[in-house]
mmCIF file of C-alpha atoms and ligand atoms in Angstrom:
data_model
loop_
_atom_site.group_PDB
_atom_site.id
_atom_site.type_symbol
_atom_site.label_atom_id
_atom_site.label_comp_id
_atom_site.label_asym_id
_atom_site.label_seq_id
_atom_site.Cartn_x
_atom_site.Cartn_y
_atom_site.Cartn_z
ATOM 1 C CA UNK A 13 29.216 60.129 -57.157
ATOM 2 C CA UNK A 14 27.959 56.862 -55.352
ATOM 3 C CA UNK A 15 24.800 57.419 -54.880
ATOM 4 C CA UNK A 16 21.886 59.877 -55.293
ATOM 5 C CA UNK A 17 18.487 59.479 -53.369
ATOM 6 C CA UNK A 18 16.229 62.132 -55.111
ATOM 7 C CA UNK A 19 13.211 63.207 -53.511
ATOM 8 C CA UNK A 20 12.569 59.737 -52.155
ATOM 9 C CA UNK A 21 9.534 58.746 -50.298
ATOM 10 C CA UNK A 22 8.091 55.968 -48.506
ATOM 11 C CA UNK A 23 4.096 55.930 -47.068
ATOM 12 C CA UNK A 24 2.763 52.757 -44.604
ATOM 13 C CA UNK A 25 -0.861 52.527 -45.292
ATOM 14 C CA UNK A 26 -2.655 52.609 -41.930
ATOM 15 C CA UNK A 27 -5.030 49.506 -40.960
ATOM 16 C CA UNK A 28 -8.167 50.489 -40.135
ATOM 17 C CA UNK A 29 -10.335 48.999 -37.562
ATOM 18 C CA UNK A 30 -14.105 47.767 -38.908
ATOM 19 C CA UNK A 31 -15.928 50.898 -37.669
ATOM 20 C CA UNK A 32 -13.052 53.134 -39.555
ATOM 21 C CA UNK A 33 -13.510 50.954 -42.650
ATOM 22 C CA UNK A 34 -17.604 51.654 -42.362
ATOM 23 C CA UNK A 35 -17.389 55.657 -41.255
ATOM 24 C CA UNK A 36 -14.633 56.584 -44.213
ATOM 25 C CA UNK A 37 -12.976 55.682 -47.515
ATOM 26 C CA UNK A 38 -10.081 57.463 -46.920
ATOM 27 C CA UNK A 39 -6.884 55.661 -46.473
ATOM 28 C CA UNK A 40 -4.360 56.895 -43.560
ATOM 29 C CA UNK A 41 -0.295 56.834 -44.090
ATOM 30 C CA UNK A 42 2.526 56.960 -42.096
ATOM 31 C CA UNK A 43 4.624 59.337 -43.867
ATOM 32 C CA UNK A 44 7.912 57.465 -42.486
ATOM 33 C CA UNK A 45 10.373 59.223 -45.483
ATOM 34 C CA UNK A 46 8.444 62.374 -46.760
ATOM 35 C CA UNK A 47 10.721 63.665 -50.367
ATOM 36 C CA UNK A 48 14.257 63.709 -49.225
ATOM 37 C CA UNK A 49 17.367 64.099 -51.020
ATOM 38 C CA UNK A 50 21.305 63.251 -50.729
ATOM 39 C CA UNK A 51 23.948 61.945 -52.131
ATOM 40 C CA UNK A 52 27.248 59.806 -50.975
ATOM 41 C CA UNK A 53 30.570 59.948 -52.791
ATOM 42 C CA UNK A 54 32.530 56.849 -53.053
ATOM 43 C CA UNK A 55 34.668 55.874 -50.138
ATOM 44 C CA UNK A 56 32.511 58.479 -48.073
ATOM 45 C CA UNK A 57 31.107 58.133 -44.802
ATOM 46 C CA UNK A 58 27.715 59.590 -44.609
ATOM 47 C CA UNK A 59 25.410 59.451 -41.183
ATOM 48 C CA UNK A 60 21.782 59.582 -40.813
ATOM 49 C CA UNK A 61 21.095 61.012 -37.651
ATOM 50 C CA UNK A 62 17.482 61.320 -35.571
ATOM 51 C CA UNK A 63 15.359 60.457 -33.019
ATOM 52 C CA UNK A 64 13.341 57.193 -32.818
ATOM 53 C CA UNK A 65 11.010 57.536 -35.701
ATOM 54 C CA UNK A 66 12.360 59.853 -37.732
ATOM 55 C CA UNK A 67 12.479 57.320 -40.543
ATOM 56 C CA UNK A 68 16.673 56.444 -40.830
ATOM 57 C CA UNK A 69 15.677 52.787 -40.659
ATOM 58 C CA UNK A 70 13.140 53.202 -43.833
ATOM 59 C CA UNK A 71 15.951 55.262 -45.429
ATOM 60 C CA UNK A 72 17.746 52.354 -45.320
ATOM 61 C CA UNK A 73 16.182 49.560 -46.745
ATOM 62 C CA UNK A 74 14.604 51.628 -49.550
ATOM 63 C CA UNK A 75 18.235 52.589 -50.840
ATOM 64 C CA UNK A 76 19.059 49.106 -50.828
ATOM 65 C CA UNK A 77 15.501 48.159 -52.020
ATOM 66 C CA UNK A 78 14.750 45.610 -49.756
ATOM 67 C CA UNK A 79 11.431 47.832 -49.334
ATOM 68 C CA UNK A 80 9.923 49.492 -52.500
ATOM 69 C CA UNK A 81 9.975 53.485 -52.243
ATOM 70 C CA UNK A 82 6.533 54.960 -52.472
ATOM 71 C CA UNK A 83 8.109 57.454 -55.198
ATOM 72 C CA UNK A 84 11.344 58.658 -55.753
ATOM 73 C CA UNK A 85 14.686 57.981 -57.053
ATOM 74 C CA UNK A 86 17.741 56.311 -55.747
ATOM 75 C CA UNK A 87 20.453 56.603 -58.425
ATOM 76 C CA UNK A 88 23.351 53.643 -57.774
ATOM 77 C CA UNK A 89 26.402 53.522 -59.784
ATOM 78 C CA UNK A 90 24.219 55.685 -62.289
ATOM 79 C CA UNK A 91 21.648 52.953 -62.546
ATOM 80 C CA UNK A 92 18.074 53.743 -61.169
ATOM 81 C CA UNK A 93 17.818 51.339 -58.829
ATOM 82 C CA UNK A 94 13.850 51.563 -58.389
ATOM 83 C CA UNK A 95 13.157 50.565 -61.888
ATOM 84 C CA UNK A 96 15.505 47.104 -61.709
ATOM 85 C CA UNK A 97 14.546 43.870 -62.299
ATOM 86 C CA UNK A 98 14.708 40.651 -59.876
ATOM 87 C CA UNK A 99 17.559 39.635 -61.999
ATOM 88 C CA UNK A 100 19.344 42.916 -62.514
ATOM 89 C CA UNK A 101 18.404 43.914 -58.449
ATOM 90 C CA UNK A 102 20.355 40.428 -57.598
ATOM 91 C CA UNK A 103 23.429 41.295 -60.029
ATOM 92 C CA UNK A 104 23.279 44.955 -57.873
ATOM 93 C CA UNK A 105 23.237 43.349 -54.357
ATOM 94 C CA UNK A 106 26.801 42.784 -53.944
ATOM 95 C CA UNK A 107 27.586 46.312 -54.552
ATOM 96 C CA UNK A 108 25.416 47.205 -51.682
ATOM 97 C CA UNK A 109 25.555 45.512 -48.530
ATOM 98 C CA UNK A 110 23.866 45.601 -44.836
ATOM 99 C CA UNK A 111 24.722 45.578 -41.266
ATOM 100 C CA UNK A 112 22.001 45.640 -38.812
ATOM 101 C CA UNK A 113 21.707 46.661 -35.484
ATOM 102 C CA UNK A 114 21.126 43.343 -33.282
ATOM 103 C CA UNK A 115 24.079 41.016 -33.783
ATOM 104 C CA UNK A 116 21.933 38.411 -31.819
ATOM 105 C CA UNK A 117 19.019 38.411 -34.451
ATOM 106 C CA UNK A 118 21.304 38.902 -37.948
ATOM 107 C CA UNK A 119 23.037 35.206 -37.515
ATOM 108 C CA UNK A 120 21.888 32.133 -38.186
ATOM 109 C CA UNK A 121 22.272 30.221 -35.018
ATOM 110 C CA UNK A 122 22.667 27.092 -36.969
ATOM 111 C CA UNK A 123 25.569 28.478 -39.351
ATOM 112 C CA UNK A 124 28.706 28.010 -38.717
ATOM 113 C CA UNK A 125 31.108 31.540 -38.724
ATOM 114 C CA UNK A 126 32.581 30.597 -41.574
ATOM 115 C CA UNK A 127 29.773 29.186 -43.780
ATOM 116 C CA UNK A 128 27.898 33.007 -43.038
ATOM 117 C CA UNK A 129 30.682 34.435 -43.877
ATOM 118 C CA UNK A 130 30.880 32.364 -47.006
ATOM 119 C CA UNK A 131 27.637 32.555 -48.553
ATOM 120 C CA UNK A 132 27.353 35.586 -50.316
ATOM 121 C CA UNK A 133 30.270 34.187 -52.035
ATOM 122 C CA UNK A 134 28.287 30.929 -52.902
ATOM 123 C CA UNK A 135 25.200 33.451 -53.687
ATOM 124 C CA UNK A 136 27.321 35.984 -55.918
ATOM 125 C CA UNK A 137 29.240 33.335 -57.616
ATOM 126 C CA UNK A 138 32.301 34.787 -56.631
ATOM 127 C CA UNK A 139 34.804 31.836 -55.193
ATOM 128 C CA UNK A 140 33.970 28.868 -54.442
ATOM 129 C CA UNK A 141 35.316 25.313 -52.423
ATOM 130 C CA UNK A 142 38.841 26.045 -51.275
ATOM 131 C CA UNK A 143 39.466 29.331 -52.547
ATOM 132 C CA UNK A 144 36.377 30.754 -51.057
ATOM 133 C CA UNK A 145 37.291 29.074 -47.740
ATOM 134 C CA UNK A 146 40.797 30.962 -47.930
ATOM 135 C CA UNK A 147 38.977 34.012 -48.856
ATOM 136 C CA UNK A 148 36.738 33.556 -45.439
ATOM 137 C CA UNK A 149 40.052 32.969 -42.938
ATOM 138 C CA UNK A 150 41.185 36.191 -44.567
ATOM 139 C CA UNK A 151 38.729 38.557 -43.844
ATOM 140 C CA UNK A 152 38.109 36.974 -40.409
ATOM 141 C CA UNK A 153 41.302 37.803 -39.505
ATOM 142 C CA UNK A 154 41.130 41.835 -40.882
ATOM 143 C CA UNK A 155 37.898 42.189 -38.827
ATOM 144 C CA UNK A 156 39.987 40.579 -35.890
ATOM 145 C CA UNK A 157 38.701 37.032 -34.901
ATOM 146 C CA UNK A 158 41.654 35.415 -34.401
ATOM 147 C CA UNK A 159 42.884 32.268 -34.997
ATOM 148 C CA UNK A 160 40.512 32.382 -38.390
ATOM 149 C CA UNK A 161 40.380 28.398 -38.174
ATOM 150 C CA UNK A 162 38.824 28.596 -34.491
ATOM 151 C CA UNK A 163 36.483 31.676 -35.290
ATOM 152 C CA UNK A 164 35.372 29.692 -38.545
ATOM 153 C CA UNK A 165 33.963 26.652 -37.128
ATOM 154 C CA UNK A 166 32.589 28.163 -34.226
ATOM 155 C CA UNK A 167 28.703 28.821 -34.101
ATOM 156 C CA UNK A 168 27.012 32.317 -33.078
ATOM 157 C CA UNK A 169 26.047 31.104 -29.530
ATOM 158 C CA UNK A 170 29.227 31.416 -28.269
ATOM 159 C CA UNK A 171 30.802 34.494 -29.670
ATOM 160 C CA UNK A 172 30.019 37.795 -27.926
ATOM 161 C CA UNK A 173 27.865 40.605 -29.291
ATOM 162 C CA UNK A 174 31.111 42.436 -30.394
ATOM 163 C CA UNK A 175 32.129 39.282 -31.774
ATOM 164 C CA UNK A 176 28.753 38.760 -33.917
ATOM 165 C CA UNK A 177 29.175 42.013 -34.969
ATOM 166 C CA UNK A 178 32.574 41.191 -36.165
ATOM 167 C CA UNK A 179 30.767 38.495 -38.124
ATOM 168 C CA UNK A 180 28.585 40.418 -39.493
ATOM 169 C CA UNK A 181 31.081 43.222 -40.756
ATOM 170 C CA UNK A 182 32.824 40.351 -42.200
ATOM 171 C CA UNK A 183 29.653 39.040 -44.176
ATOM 172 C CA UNK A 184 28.796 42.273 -45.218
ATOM 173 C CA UNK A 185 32.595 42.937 -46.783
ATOM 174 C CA UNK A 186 33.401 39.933 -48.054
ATOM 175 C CA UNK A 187 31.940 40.530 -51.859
ATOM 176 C CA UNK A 188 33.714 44.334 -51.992
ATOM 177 C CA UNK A 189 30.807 46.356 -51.723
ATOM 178 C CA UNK A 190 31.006 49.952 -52.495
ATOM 179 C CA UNK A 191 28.362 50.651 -50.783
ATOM 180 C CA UNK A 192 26.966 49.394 -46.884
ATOM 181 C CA UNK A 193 24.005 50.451 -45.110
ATOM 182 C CA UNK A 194 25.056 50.400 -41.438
ATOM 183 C CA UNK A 195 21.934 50.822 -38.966
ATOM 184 C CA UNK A 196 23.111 51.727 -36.023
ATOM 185 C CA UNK A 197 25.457 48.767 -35.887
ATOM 186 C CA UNK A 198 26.846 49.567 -32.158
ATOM 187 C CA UNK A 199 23.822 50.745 -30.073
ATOM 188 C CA UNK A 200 23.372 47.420 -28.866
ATOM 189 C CA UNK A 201 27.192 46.342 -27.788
ATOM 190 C CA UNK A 202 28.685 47.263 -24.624
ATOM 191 C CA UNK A 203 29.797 50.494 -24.608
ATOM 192 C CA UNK A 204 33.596 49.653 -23.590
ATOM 193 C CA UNK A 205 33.565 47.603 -27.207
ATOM 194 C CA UNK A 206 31.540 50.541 -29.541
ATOM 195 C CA UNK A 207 35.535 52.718 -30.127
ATOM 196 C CA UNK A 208 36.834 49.301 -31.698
ATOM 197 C CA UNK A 209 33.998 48.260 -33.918
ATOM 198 C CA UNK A 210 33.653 51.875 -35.660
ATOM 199 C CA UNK A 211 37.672 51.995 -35.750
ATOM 200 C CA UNK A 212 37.771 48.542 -37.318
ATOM 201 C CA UNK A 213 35.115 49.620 -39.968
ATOM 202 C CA UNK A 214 37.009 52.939 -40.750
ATOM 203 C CA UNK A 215 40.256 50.514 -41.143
ATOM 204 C CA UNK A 216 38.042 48.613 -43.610
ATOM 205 C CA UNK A 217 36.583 51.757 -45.400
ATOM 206 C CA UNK A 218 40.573 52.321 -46.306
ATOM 207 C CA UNK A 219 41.251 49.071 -47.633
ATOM 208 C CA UNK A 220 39.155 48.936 -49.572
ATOM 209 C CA UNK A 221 37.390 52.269 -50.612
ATOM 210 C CA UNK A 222 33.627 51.185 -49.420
ATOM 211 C CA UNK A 223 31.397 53.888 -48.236
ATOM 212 C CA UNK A 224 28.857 54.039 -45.279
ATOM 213 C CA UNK A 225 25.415 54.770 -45.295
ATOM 214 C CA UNK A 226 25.517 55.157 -41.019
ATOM 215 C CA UNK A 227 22.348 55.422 -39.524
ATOM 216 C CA UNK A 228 22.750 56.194 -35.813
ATOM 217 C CA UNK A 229 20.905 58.012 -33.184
ATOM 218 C CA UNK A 230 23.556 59.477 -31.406
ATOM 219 C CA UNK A 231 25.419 62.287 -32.702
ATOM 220 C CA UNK A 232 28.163 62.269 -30.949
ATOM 221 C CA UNK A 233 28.763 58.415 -33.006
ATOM 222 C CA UNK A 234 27.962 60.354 -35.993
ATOM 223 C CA UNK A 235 30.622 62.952 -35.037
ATOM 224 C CA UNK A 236 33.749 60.023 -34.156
ATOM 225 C CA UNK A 237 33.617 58.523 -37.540
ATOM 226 C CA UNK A 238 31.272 61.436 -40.346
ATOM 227 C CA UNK A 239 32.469 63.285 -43.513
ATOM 228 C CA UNK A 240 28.924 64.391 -43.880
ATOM 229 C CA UNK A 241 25.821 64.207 -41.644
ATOM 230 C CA UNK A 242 22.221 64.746 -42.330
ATOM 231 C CA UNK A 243 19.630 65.453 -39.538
ATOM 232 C CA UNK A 244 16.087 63.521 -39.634
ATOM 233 C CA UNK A 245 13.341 64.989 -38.137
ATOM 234 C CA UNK A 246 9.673 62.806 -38.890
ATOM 235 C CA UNK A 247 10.416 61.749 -42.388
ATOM 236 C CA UNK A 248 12.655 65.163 -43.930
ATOM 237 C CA UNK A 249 16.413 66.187 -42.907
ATOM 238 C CA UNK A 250 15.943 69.613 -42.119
ATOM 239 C CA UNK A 251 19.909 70.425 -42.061
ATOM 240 C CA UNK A 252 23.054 68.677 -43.855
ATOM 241 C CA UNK A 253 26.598 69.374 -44.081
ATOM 242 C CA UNK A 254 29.953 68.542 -43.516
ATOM 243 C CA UNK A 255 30.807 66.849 -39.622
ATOM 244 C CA UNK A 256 33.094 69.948 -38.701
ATOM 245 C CA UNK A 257 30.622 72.761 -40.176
ATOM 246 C CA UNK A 258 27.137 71.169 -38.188
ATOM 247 C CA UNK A 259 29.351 70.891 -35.084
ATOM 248 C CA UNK A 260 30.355 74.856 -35.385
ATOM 249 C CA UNK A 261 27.848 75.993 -36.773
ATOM 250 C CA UNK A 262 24.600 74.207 -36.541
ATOM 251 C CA UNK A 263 21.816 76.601 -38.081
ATOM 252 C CA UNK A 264 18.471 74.700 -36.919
ATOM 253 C CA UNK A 265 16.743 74.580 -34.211
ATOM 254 C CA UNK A 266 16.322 70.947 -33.821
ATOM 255 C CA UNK A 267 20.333 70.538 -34.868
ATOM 256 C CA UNK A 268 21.266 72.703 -31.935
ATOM 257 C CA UNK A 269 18.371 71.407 -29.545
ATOM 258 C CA UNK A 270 20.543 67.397 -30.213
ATOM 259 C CA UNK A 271 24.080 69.044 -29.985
ATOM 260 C CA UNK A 272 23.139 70.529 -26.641
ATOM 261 C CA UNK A 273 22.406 66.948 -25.193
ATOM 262 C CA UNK A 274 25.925 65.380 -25.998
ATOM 263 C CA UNK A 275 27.432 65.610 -22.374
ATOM 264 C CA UNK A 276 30.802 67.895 -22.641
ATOM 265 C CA UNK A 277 33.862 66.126 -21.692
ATOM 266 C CA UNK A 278 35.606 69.093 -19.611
ATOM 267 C CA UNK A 279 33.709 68.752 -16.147
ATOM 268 C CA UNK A 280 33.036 72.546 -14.587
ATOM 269 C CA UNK A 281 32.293 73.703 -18.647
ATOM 270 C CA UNK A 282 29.046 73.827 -18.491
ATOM 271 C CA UNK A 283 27.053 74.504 -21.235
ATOM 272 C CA UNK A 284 23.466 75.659 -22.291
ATOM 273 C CA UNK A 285 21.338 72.917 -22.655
ATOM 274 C CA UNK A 286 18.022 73.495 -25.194
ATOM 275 C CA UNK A 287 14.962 71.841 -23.924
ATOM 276 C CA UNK A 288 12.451 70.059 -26.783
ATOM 277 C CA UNK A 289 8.600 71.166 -25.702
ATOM 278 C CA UNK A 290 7.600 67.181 -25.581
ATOM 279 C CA UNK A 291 7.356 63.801 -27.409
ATOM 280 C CA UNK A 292 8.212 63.167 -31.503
ATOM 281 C CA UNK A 293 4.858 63.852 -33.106
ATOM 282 C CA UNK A 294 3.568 60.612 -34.934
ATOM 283 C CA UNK A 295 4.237 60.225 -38.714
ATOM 284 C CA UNK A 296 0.602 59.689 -39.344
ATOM 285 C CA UNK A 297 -0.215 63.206 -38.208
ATOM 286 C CA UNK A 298 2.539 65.214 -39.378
ATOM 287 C CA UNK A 299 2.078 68.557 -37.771
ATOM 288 C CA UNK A 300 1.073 71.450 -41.019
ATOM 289 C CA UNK A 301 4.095 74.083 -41.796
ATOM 290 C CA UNK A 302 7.347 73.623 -40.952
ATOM 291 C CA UNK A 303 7.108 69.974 -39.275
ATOM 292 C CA UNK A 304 8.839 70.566 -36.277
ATOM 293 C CA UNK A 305 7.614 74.042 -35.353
ATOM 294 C CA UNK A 306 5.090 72.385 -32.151
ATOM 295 C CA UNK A 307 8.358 71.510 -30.528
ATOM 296 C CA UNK A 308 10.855 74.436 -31.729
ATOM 297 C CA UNK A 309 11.801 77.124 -29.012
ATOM 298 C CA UNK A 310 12.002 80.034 -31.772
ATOM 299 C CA UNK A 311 8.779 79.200 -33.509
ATOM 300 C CA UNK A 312 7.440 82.390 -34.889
ATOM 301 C CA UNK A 313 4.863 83.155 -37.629
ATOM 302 C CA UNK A 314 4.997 81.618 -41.029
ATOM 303 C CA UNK A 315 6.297 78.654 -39.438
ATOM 304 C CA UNK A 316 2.748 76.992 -38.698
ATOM 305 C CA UNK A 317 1.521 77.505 -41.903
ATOM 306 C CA UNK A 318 4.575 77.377 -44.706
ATOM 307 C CA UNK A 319 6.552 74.344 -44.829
ATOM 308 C CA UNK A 320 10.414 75.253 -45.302
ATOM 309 C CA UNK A 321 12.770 73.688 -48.346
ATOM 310 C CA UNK A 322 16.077 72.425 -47.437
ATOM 311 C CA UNK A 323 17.543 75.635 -48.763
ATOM 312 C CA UNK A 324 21.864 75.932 -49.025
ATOM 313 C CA UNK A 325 23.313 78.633 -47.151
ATOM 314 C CA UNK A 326 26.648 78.035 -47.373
ATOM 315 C CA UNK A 327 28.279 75.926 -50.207
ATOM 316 C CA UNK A 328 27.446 72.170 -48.909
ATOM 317 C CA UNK A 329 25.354 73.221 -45.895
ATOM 318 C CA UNK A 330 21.643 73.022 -45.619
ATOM 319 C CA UNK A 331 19.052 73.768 -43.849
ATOM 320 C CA UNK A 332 14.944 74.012 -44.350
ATOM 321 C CA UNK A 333 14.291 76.767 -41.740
ATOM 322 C CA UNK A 334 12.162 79.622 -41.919
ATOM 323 C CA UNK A 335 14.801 81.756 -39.636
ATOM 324 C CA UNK A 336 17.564 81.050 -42.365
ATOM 325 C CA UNK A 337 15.558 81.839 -45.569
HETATM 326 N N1 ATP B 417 6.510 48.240 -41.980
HETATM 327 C C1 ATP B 417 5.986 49.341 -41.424
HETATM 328 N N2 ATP B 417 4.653 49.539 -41.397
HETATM 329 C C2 ATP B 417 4.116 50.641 -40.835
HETATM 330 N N3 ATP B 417 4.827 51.629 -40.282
HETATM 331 C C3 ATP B 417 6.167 51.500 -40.280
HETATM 332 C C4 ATP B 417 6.824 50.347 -40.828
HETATM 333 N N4 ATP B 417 8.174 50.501 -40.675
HETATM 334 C C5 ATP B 417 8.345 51.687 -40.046
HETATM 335 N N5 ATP B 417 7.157 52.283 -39.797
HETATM 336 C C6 ATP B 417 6.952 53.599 -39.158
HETATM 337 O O1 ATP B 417 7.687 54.549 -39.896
HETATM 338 C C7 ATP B 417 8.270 55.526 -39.036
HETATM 339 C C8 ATP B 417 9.765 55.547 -39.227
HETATM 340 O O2 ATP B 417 10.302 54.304 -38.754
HETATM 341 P P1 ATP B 417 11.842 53.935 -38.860
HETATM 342 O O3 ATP B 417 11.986 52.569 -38.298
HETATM 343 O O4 ATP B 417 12.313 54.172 -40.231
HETATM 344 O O5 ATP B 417 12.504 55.000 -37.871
HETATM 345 P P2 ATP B 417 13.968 55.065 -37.249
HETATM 346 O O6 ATP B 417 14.423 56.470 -37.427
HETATM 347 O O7 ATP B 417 14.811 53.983 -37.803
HETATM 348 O O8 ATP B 417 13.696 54.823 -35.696
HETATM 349 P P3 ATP B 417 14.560 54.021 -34.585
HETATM 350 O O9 ATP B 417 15.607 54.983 -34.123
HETATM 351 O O10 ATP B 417 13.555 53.713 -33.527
HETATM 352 O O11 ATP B 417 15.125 52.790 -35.236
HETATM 353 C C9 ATP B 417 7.804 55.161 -37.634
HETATM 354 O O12 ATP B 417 6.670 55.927 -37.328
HETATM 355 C C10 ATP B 417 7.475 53.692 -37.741
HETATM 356 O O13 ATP B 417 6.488 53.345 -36.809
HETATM 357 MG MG1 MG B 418 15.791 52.358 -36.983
#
């Protein structure tokens, strides 16, 4: 096993305004991760998938600890990450890399391609001078920005966003990770360009054996390139399992209620789409019982009142529902 998140949490205090400070002591969170708990095998690819909100983002950078966890454990390599020193954390950080969503923001516009792509090198103490310079031309050519030399000295400004992207894939591979966070690295590129940027980092998960953290909103992303999914719903997953098992059998409510948005390819096949009673609550005012029971179409009664566990119901499928208790 890769890595093991154990009951992991992660609270925002709330700023108050003046009058709040004057009429109360107590202190408001948002609960953006609220106890979960997964793991990811090496070489897997595992997807976080939610609405806006749900807390995949936090997920994120608290396994990689570029946020501290509120409580919890994330287990790396068999190392509690949580409890590392600065030094230690640093040694850690090119096992576990990052790609982030806006391939506009994540470059340096005054880097050269090839010096971004460099640097963890420099940082890691990996290669340096000409070795680490032949070590650059090399990956930019496996992640497909060819002629290396041109890609290398160009700057940021004028490669595309599928381009950047590229970059950034690059960057994130080029100490061997075994692990990379991936948050929602193709919601912002063209559509026509998303196929080839997941199928180039699928060719890279073979090569060399790293394993995806994929946060993404949209399932049917999660579906294309998934071993294992979990579903988010306001800081819990309320079902995980294998790609092929949610797809056939998804058990909750809010797992069904997403499936039934993907548009079906067949024209004429129409399907039955489930309708969500209104908006994500917020994560400061997490609804009582089972979280998602103001919005859930088969509400009934403990469900306002007792909070479900993720429970297995099959071997390697979960679920925290009160209907599959
Ligand atoms: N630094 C922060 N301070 C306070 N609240 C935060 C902070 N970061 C995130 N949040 C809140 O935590 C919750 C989860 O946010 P997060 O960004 O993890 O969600 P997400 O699932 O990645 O959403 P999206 O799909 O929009 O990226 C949200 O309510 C968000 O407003
Ligand atoms: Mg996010």
């Amino acid at each position: 096993m890769l890595l093991k998140v154990e009951n992991l949490k992660k609270y925002f205090p709330v700023a108050k305004t003046f009058i709040e400070r004057l009429l109360t002591r107590e202190e408001r969170y948002v609960r953006a991760v609220d106890g979960i708990s997964f793991h990811i095998e090496e070489g897997e690819v595992f997807s976080l998938v939610g609405e806006s909100g749900s807390g995949k983002t936090t997920t994120g950078k608290v396994v990689l600890r570029l946020i501290e966890p509120t409580s919890g454990r994330v287990i790396f390599q068999g190392r509690d990450i949580t409890s590392l020193g600065k030094k230690e954390l640093r040694l850690m950080r090119r096992h576990m890399q990052i790609i982030y969503q806006d391939p506009y923001a994540s470059l340096n516009p005054r880097m050269r391609v090839g010096e971004a792509i460099m640097d963890p090198l420099l940082i890691h103490k990996i290669a340096e001078g000409r070795e680490a310079k032949e070590m650059v031309l090399e990956m930019l050519e496996k992640v497909g920005l060819t002629p290396p030399e041109t890609f290398f000295n160009s700057y940021p400004a004028y490669l595309s966003g599928g381009q950047r992207q590229r970059v950034a894939i690059a960057r994130a591979m080029i100490t061997r990770p075994k692990l990379v966070v991936a948050d929602e690295p193709v919601s912002m590129i063209d559509v026509s360009l998303r196929a080839s940027i997941l199928d180039l980092m699928m060719d890279l998960r073979k090569e060399f054996g790293v394993a995806y953290l994929f946060i993404t909103h949209d399932l049917a992303v999660a579906k294309y390139i998934s071993d294992r999914i979990a579903i988010m719903y306001l800081g819990k997953i309320v079902e995980l399992g294998r790609t092929k098992v949610l797809f056939k059998n998804p058990l909750h409510p809010y797992t069904k209620a997403l499936l039934s948005a993907i548009p079906v390819p067949t024209p004429g096949k129409r399907k039955e789409r489930l309708r969500l009673k209104g908006e994500i609550p917020s994560a400061i005012d997490i609804p009582p019982g089972c979280r998602f029971h103001p919005r859930c179409p088969m509400s009934f009664e403990p469900c306002n009142k007792e909070e479900p566990e993720l429970m297995e119901v099959e071997p390697g499928h979960f679920v925290a529902c009160h209907l599959h208790t």
